[in-house]
Tab-separated table of C-alpha atoms in Angstrom:
chain	number	residue	atom	x	y	z
X	284	UNK	CA	0.259	0.157	0.004
X	285	UNK	CA	1.710	3.530	-0.965
X	286	UNK	CA	2.759	5.685	1.697
X	287	UNK	CA	1.033	9.332	-0.130
X	288	UNK	CA	4.286	11.874	1.512
X	289	UNK	CA	2.949	15.280	3.049
X	290	UNK	CA	-0.663	14.159	2.438
X	291	UNK	CA	-1.428	12.246	5.125
X	292	UNK	CA	-3.280	10.219	3.474
X	293	UNK	CA	-2.374	6.232	2.810
X	294	UNK	CA	-3.896	4.481	-0.680
X	295	UNK	CA	-4.540	0.992	-0.759
X	296	UNK	CA	-3.489	-0.022	-5.130
X	297	UNK	CA	-3.497	-3.123	-6.298
X	298	UNK	CA	-1.481	-4.390	-9.620
X	299	UNK	CA	-2.076	-7.942	-12.509
X	300	UNK	CA	-1.507	-8.590	-15.550
X	301	UNK	CA	1.405	-8.227	-18.316
X	302	UNK	CA	1.742	-5.780	-21.012
X	303	UNK	CA	1.786	-1.796	-21.246
X	304	UNK	CA	1.210	-0.041	-18.115
X	305	UNK	CA	-2.769	1.282	-17.674
X	306	UNK	CA	-4.245	3.067	-14.443
X	307	UNK	CA	-7.521	2.816	-13.950
X	308	UNK	CA	-9.474	5.199	-12.287
X	309	UNK	CA	-12.855	4.467	-11.128
X	310	UNK	CA	-15.753	6.310	-10.244
X	311	UNK	CA	-17.823	7.718	-7.659
X	312	UNK	CA	-18.012	5.718	-4.614
X	313	UNK	CA	-16.257	2.173	-6.242
X	314	UNK	CA	-13.918	0.486	-4.005
X	315	UNK	CA	-12.001	-2.261	-4.984
X	316	UNK	CA	-13.952	-4.576	-3.040
X	317	UNK	CA	-17.190	-4.244	-5.083
X	318	UNK	CA	-17.585	-5.544	-8.070
X	319	UNK	CA	-17.018	-4.431	-11.171
X	320	UNK	CA	-13.341	-3.421	-11.135
X	321	UNK	CA	-11.283	-1.741	-13.655
X	322	UNK	CA	-9.833	-5.338	-13.654
X	323	UNK	CA	-12.675	-6.955	-14.726
X	324	UNK	CA	-12.722	-4.524	-18.021
X	325	UNK	CA	-11.408	-6.775	-21.275
X	326	UNK	CA	-9.202	-4.505	-22.258
X	327	UNK	CA	-7.328	-4.954	-18.832
X	328	UNK	CA	-6.471	-8.418	-19.850
X	329	UNK	CA	-3.534	-7.377	-22.132
X	330	UNK	CA	-2.338	-4.659	-20.056
X	331	UNK	CA	0.117	-4.027	-16.917
X	332	UNK	CA	-3.353	-2.662	-14.746
X	333	UNK	CA	-3.160	-0.868	-11.544
X	334	UNK	CA	-6.399	-0.107	-10.023
X	335	UNK	CA	-7.222	1.748	-6.565
X	336	UNK	CA	-9.382	2.760	-3.506
X	337	UNK	CA	-9.036	6.840	-4.454
X	338	UNK	CA	-8.733	8.661	-1.095
X	339	UNK	CA	-11.890	7.857	2.261
X	340	UNK	CA	-12.805	4.973	0.553
X	341	UNK	CA	-12.390	1.081	0.647
X	342	UNK	CA	-9.209	0.404	2.183
X	343	UNK	CA	-7.732	3.859	1.328
X	344	UNK	CA	-7.527	6.337	4.713
X	345	UNK	CA	-10.583	8.345	5.615
X	346	UNK	CA	-10.714	11.797	6.563
X	347	UNK	CA	-11.716	13.211	9.810
X	348	UNK	CA	-15.384	14.602	9.417
X	349	UNK	CA	-15.786	17.583	7.042
X	350	UNK	CA	-12.382	17.172	5.204
X	351	UNK	CA	-12.262	19.640	2.373
X	352	UNK	CA	-10.328	17.540	-0.469
X	353	UNK	CA	-9.866	19.196	-3.812
X	354	UNK	CA	-9.534	17.397	-7.236
X	355	UNK	CA	-5.931	18.571	-6.811
X	356	UNK	CA	-6.075	16.326	-4.196
X	357	UNK	CA	-6.940	13.002	-6.058
X	358	UNK	CA	-5.334	13.827	-8.798
X	359	UNK	CA	-1.970	14.198	-7.345
X	360	UNK	CA	-2.896	11.074	-5.669
X	361	UNK	CA	-2.673	9.550	-8.931
X	362	UNK	CA	0.278	10.232	-10.235
X	363	UNK	CA	1.649	9.210	-6.672
X	364	UNK	CA	0.098	6.176	-7.624
X	365	UNK	CA	2.065	6.038	-10.463
X	366	UNK	CA	5.805	6.554	-8.784
X	367	UNK	CA	4.318	3.289	-6.448
X	368	UNK	CA	4.119	1.681	-9.871
X	369	UNK	CA	7.760	2.618	-11.150
X	370	UNK	CA	5.991	3.793	-14.237
X	371	UNK	CA	7.298	7.613	-15.647
X	372	UNK	CA	3.954	7.619	-17.120
X	373	UNK	CA	0.848	5.104	-17.860
X	374	UNK	CA	-2.628	5.662	-19.987
X	375	UNK	CA	-5.086	5.987	-17.701
X	376	UNK	CA	-8.588	5.413	-18.364
X	377	UNK	CA	-10.669	7.108	-16.477
X	378	UNK	CA	-14.332	6.310	-15.653
X	379	UNK	CA	-17.102	9.069	-14.737
X	380	UNK	CA	-15.581	10.726	-11.310
X	381	UNK	CA	-11.832	8.922	-12.204
X	382	UNK	CA	-12.307	10.907	-15.544
X	383	UNK	CA	-12.341	14.082	-13.774
X	384	UNK	CA	-9.323	12.938	-11.882
X	385	UNK	CA	-7.967	11.864	-15.374
X	386	UNK	CA	-8.349	15.258	-17.010
X	387	UNK	CA	-6.592	17.330	-13.642
X	388	UNK	CA	-3.614	14.758	-13.662
X	389	UNK	CA	-3.773	15.463	-17.796
X	390	UNK	CA	-3.268	19.048	-17.066
X	391	UNK	CA	-1.569	18.928	-13.365
X	392	UNK	CA	0.883	16.490	-14.456
X	393	UNK	CA	1.060	15.476	-18.297
X	394	UNK	CA	4.422	14.250	-18.454
X	395	UNK	CA	3.047	11.091	-17.003
X	396	UNK	CA	-0.493	10.294	-19.161
X	397	UNK	CA	0.961	8.477	-22.742
X	398	UNK	CA	-2.957	8.769	-23.499
X	399	UNK	CA	-6.218	9.132	-21.609
X	400	UNK	CA	-9.621	7.697	-22.280
X	401	UNK	CA	-12.686	9.934	-20.572
X	402	UNK	CA	-15.581	7.485	-20.100
X	403	UNK	CA	-18.618	9.011	-19.176
X	404	UNK	CA	-17.278	12.358	-17.575
X	405	UNK	CA	-18.256	16.172	-17.520
X	406	UNK	CA	-15.619	18.751	-17.659
X	407	UNK	CA	-17.306	21.407	-14.820
X	408	UNK	CA	-17.239	25.139	-16.238
X	409	UNK	CA	-18.702	26.406	-19.561
X	410	UNK	CA	-18.472	22.834	-20.598
X	411	UNK	CA	-20.944	21.991	-17.948
X	412	UNK	CA	-20.949	19.540	-14.582
X	413	UNK	CA	-22.513	16.444	-13.719
X	414	UNK	CA	-25.479	15.401	-11.998
X	415	UNK	CA	-25.254	17.036	-8.796
X	416	UNK	CA	-25.351	13.311	-6.705
X	417	UNK	CA	-24.373	15.517	-3.700
X	418	UNK	CA	-28.371	16.782	-3.679
X	419	UNK	CA	-29.054	13.182	-3.281
X	420	UNK	CA	-27.446	12.571	0.323
X	421	UNK	CA	-29.690	12.029	2.938
X	422	UNK	CA	-32.317	10.217	0.465
X	423	UNK	CA	-33.482	6.739	2.028
X	424	UNK	CA	-32.732	3.672	-0.327
X	425	UNK	CA	-35.851	3.901	-2.572
X	426	UNK	CA	-35.833	7.386	-2.411
X	427	UNK	CA	-32.573	7.500	-3.624
X	428	UNK	CA	-33.206	4.314	-6.294
X	429	UNK	CA	-36.234	6.964	-7.508
X	430	UNK	CA	-34.220	9.489	-8.838
X	431	UNK	CA	-31.025	7.555	-9.340
X	432	UNK	CA	-32.290	5.275	-12.341
X	433	UNK	CA	-33.684	7.967	-14.366
X	434	UNK	CA	-30.464	10.008	-14.740
X	435	UNK	CA	-28.179	6.565	-14.804
X	436	UNK	CA	-29.778	6.224	-18.059
X	437	UNK	CA	-32.981	8.050	-19.305
X	438	UNK	CA	-34.418	5.601	-21.074
X	439	UNK	CA	-35.041	4.274	-17.553
X	440	UNK	CA	-37.824	6.719	-16.500
X	441	UNK	CA	-40.186	4.525	-18.959
X	442	UNK	CA	-40.804	1.407	-15.825
X	443	UNK	CA	-41.118	-0.655	-19.063
X	444	UNK	CA	-37.909	-0.253	-20.556
X	445	UNK	CA	-35.824	-3.607	-20.583
X	446	UNK	CA	-32.607	-3.336	-19.438
X	447	UNK	CA	-30.779	-6.143	-17.803
X	448	UNK	CA	-27.934	-3.298	-16.130
X	449	UNK	CA	-31.250	-1.779	-14.406
X	450	UNK	CA	-32.195	-4.500	-12.554
X	451	UNK	CA	-28.557	-5.239	-11.330
X	452	UNK	CA	-28.064	-1.704	-10.435
X	453	UNK	CA	-31.788	-1.628	-8.269
X	454	UNK	CA	-30.735	-4.941	-6.767
X	455	UNK	CA	-26.980	-3.180	-5.588
X	456	UNK	CA	-28.311	-0.196	-4.472
X	457	UNK	CA	-31.894	-1.329	-2.695
X	458	UNK	CA	-29.376	-1.363	0.608
X	459	UNK	CA	-26.876	1.178	-0.342
X	460	UNK	CA	-25.698	2.464	3.416
X	461	UNK	CA	-25.516	6.519	4.226
X	462	UNK	CA	-22.839	8.186	2.922
X	463	UNK	CA	-19.618	8.484	4.863
X	464	UNK	CA	-16.966	11.329	5.726
X	465	UNK	CA	-14.783	9.584	2.534
X	466	UNK	CA	-17.934	9.738	0.434
X	467	UNK	CA	-19.092	13.267	0.997
X	468	UNK	CA	-15.307	14.816	0.722
X	469	UNK	CA	-15.663	13.027	-2.698
X	470	UNK	CA	-18.498	14.478	-3.446
X	471	UNK	CA	-17.437	17.823	-2.639
X	472	UNK	CA	-14.941	17.814	-5.125
X	473	UNK	CA	-16.508	16.881	-7.800
X	474	UNK	CA	-19.219	19.395	-7.301
X	475	UNK	CA	-16.235	21.959	-7.673
X	476	UNK	CA	-14.666	20.401	-10.241
X	477	UNK	CA	-13.678	22.535	-13.365
X	478	UNK	CA	-11.055	21.473	-16.070
X	479	UNK	CA	-12.593	23.221	-18.549
X	480	UNK	CA	-10.472	26.468	-19.489
X	481	UNK	CA	-7.207	23.845	-18.837
X	482	UNK	CA	-8.151	21.450	-20.980
X	483	UNK	CA	-6.950	22.868	-24.320
X	484	UNK	CA	-3.459	22.350	-22.863
X	485	UNK	CA	-3.014	18.567	-23.258
X	486	UNK	CA	-1.382	16.926	-26.187
X	487	UNK	CA	-1.284	13.330	-25.434
X	488	UNK	CA	-3.834	11.219	-27.653
X	489	UNK	CA	-7.587	11.342	-26.047
X	490	UNK	CA	-10.309	9.128	-26.137
X	491	UNK	CA	-13.906	11.070	-25.062
X	492	UNK	CA	-16.571	8.269	-24.374
X	493	UNK	CA	-19.818	9.112	-23.944
X	494	UNK	CA	-23.474	7.650	-23.747
X	495	UNK	CA	-26.667	8.876	-25.729
X	496	UNK	CA	-28.902	8.266	-22.760
X	497	UNK	CA	-26.649	9.545	-19.937
X	498	UNK	CA	-28.339	11.791	-16.944
X	499	UNK	CA	-25.568	11.765	-14.966
X	500	UNK	CA	-23.122	13.201	-17.439
X	501	UNK	CA	-24.679	14.485	-20.054
X	502	UNK	CA	-23.526	14.045	-23.936
X	503	UNK	CA	-23.533	17.696	-24.452
X	504	UNK	CA	-20.849	17.876	-21.865
X	505	UNK	CA	-18.826	14.973	-23.850
X	506	UNK	CA	-19.202	17.220	-26.428
X	507	UNK	CA	-17.661	19.741	-24.880
X	508	UNK	CA	-14.577	18.273	-24.022
X	509	UNK	CA	-13.503	16.542	-27.140
X	510	UNK	CA	-14.243	20.489	-28.597
X	511	UNK	CA	-11.644	21.919	-25.958
X	512	UNK	CA	-8.707	18.893	-25.937
X	513	UNK	CA	-6.924	19.234	-29.676
X	514	UNK	CA	-7.016	16.275	-31.647
X	515	UNK	CA	-9.158	14.171	-29.291
X	516	UNK	CA	-11.818	11.889	-30.454
X	517	UNK	CA	-15.708	11.534	-29.563
X	518	UNK	CA	-17.770	8.451	-29.516
X	519	UNK	CA	-20.977	8.273	-28.902
X	520	UNK	CA	-22.896	4.766	-28.269
X	521	UNK	CA	-26.764	3.776	-27.319
X	522	UNK	CA	-26.246	3.228	-23.725
X	523	UNK	CA	-26.903	5.297	-20.291
X	524	UNK	CA	-24.208	6.527	-18.142
X	525	UNK	CA	-23.118	2.902	-17.860
X	526	UNK	CA	-22.794	2.223	-21.322
X	527	UNK	CA	-19.365	0.237	-20.878
X	528	UNK	CA	-21.589	-2.752	-19.535
X	529	UNK	CA	-24.125	-2.032	-22.406
X	530	UNK	CA	-22.708	-1.583	-25.492
X	531	UNK	CA	-20.126	-3.569	-25.743
X	532	UNK	CA	-18.476	-1.944	-28.881
X	533	UNK	CA	-17.628	0.499	-26.314
X	534	UNK	CA	-15.010	-1.675	-24.669
X	535	UNK	CA	-13.067	-2.487	-27.851
X	536	UNK	CA	-12.762	1.252	-28.903
X	537	UNK	CA	-11.189	1.771	-25.630
X	538	UNK	CA	-9.110	-1.266	-26.446
X	539	UNK	CA	-8.514	-0.218	-29.394
X	540	UNK	CA	-7.530	3.173	-28.780
X	541	UNK	CA	-4.955	1.881	-25.549
X	542	UNK	CA	-3.030	-0.399	-28.315
X	543	UNK	CA	-3.489	3.304	-30.714
X	544	UNK	CA	-6.087	2.551	-33.439
X	545	UNK	CA	-9.058	4.945	-33.090
X	546	UNK	CA	-12.061	4.415	-35.131
X	547	UNK	CA	-13.701	7.650	-36.013
X	548	UNK	CA	-17.231	8.555	-35.961
X	549	UNK	CA	-19.648	7.940	-34.046
C-alpha cells in the first residue's frame, strides 16, 4: 500500500497483468471490494494494470469529518500511484468521477500520461457539470433509487424499458448505506470540479466516450470536452452512464485506442 508522503493519506492499490502500463481510475464511491472493477474490463487482460481505492474509500485512509479535499488532491494521488508502480508514464482510463480525476492529472502532471480515455465524464465550468449527486445525500434507499435510476439512463424513466443493467443496479443499491465522510469529501470535490479552461493544454491522444442517454454526464458535456482538447476523438454509444456494460463495442473501442488504433465517427 503506497504511502502518500506529505498528504497524510495512505492509499490501497492492486496490480495485475502483463503488458503496457495502464492506470484505471474509478467512479464515485467505487472500491476494489465491489464488482465490477477495472480489472474486470476486457482491455485489462492485455495490460499491466493498477487499480486503487481513492482517498476516503475502501481500504484507503478515511478523512476526518468535514475534510475538504480538492480534485487536485485526487489527481496528485494518481501521480503518486504511478510513482509507486515505478512508471514514468502510463495510459489512463478514467470513468465518471475517475474521468474528472484523469482530466486534472492530465493538466497538472502532463508528462505522466501517455494517452487517456475519458469515459462518461464532465469537465465542469463552461463545459457543463455532471448531475449534482450531492443533492441526493440523505435520501432513503427507495427514494435514492427513484431519483438515481432515471438519470443513470434516461430511458429508464419508462418502467417498461427492459435493461438487465437497471435490475442489477437496483439490486446493488437497494441496501445502500448512507454516505460516510469519505463519500461526502469526494462528492464535494466533484461538485467543485472545473478543468474546462485548461483542457486545451492537453497534448496526448485522448478518447472521449459518451452515452447518448446518460443523465449523469450528459452527451453535451462530452462534446464540450472533445471540442476543447486538441486532436481528441469523441465516440457516442446508445447507452446511459453505464454504456461500458451496455454496449460491448464501447469496450472494444477503448481497447483499440489503448493499442493506438482510433476509430473515428460516432
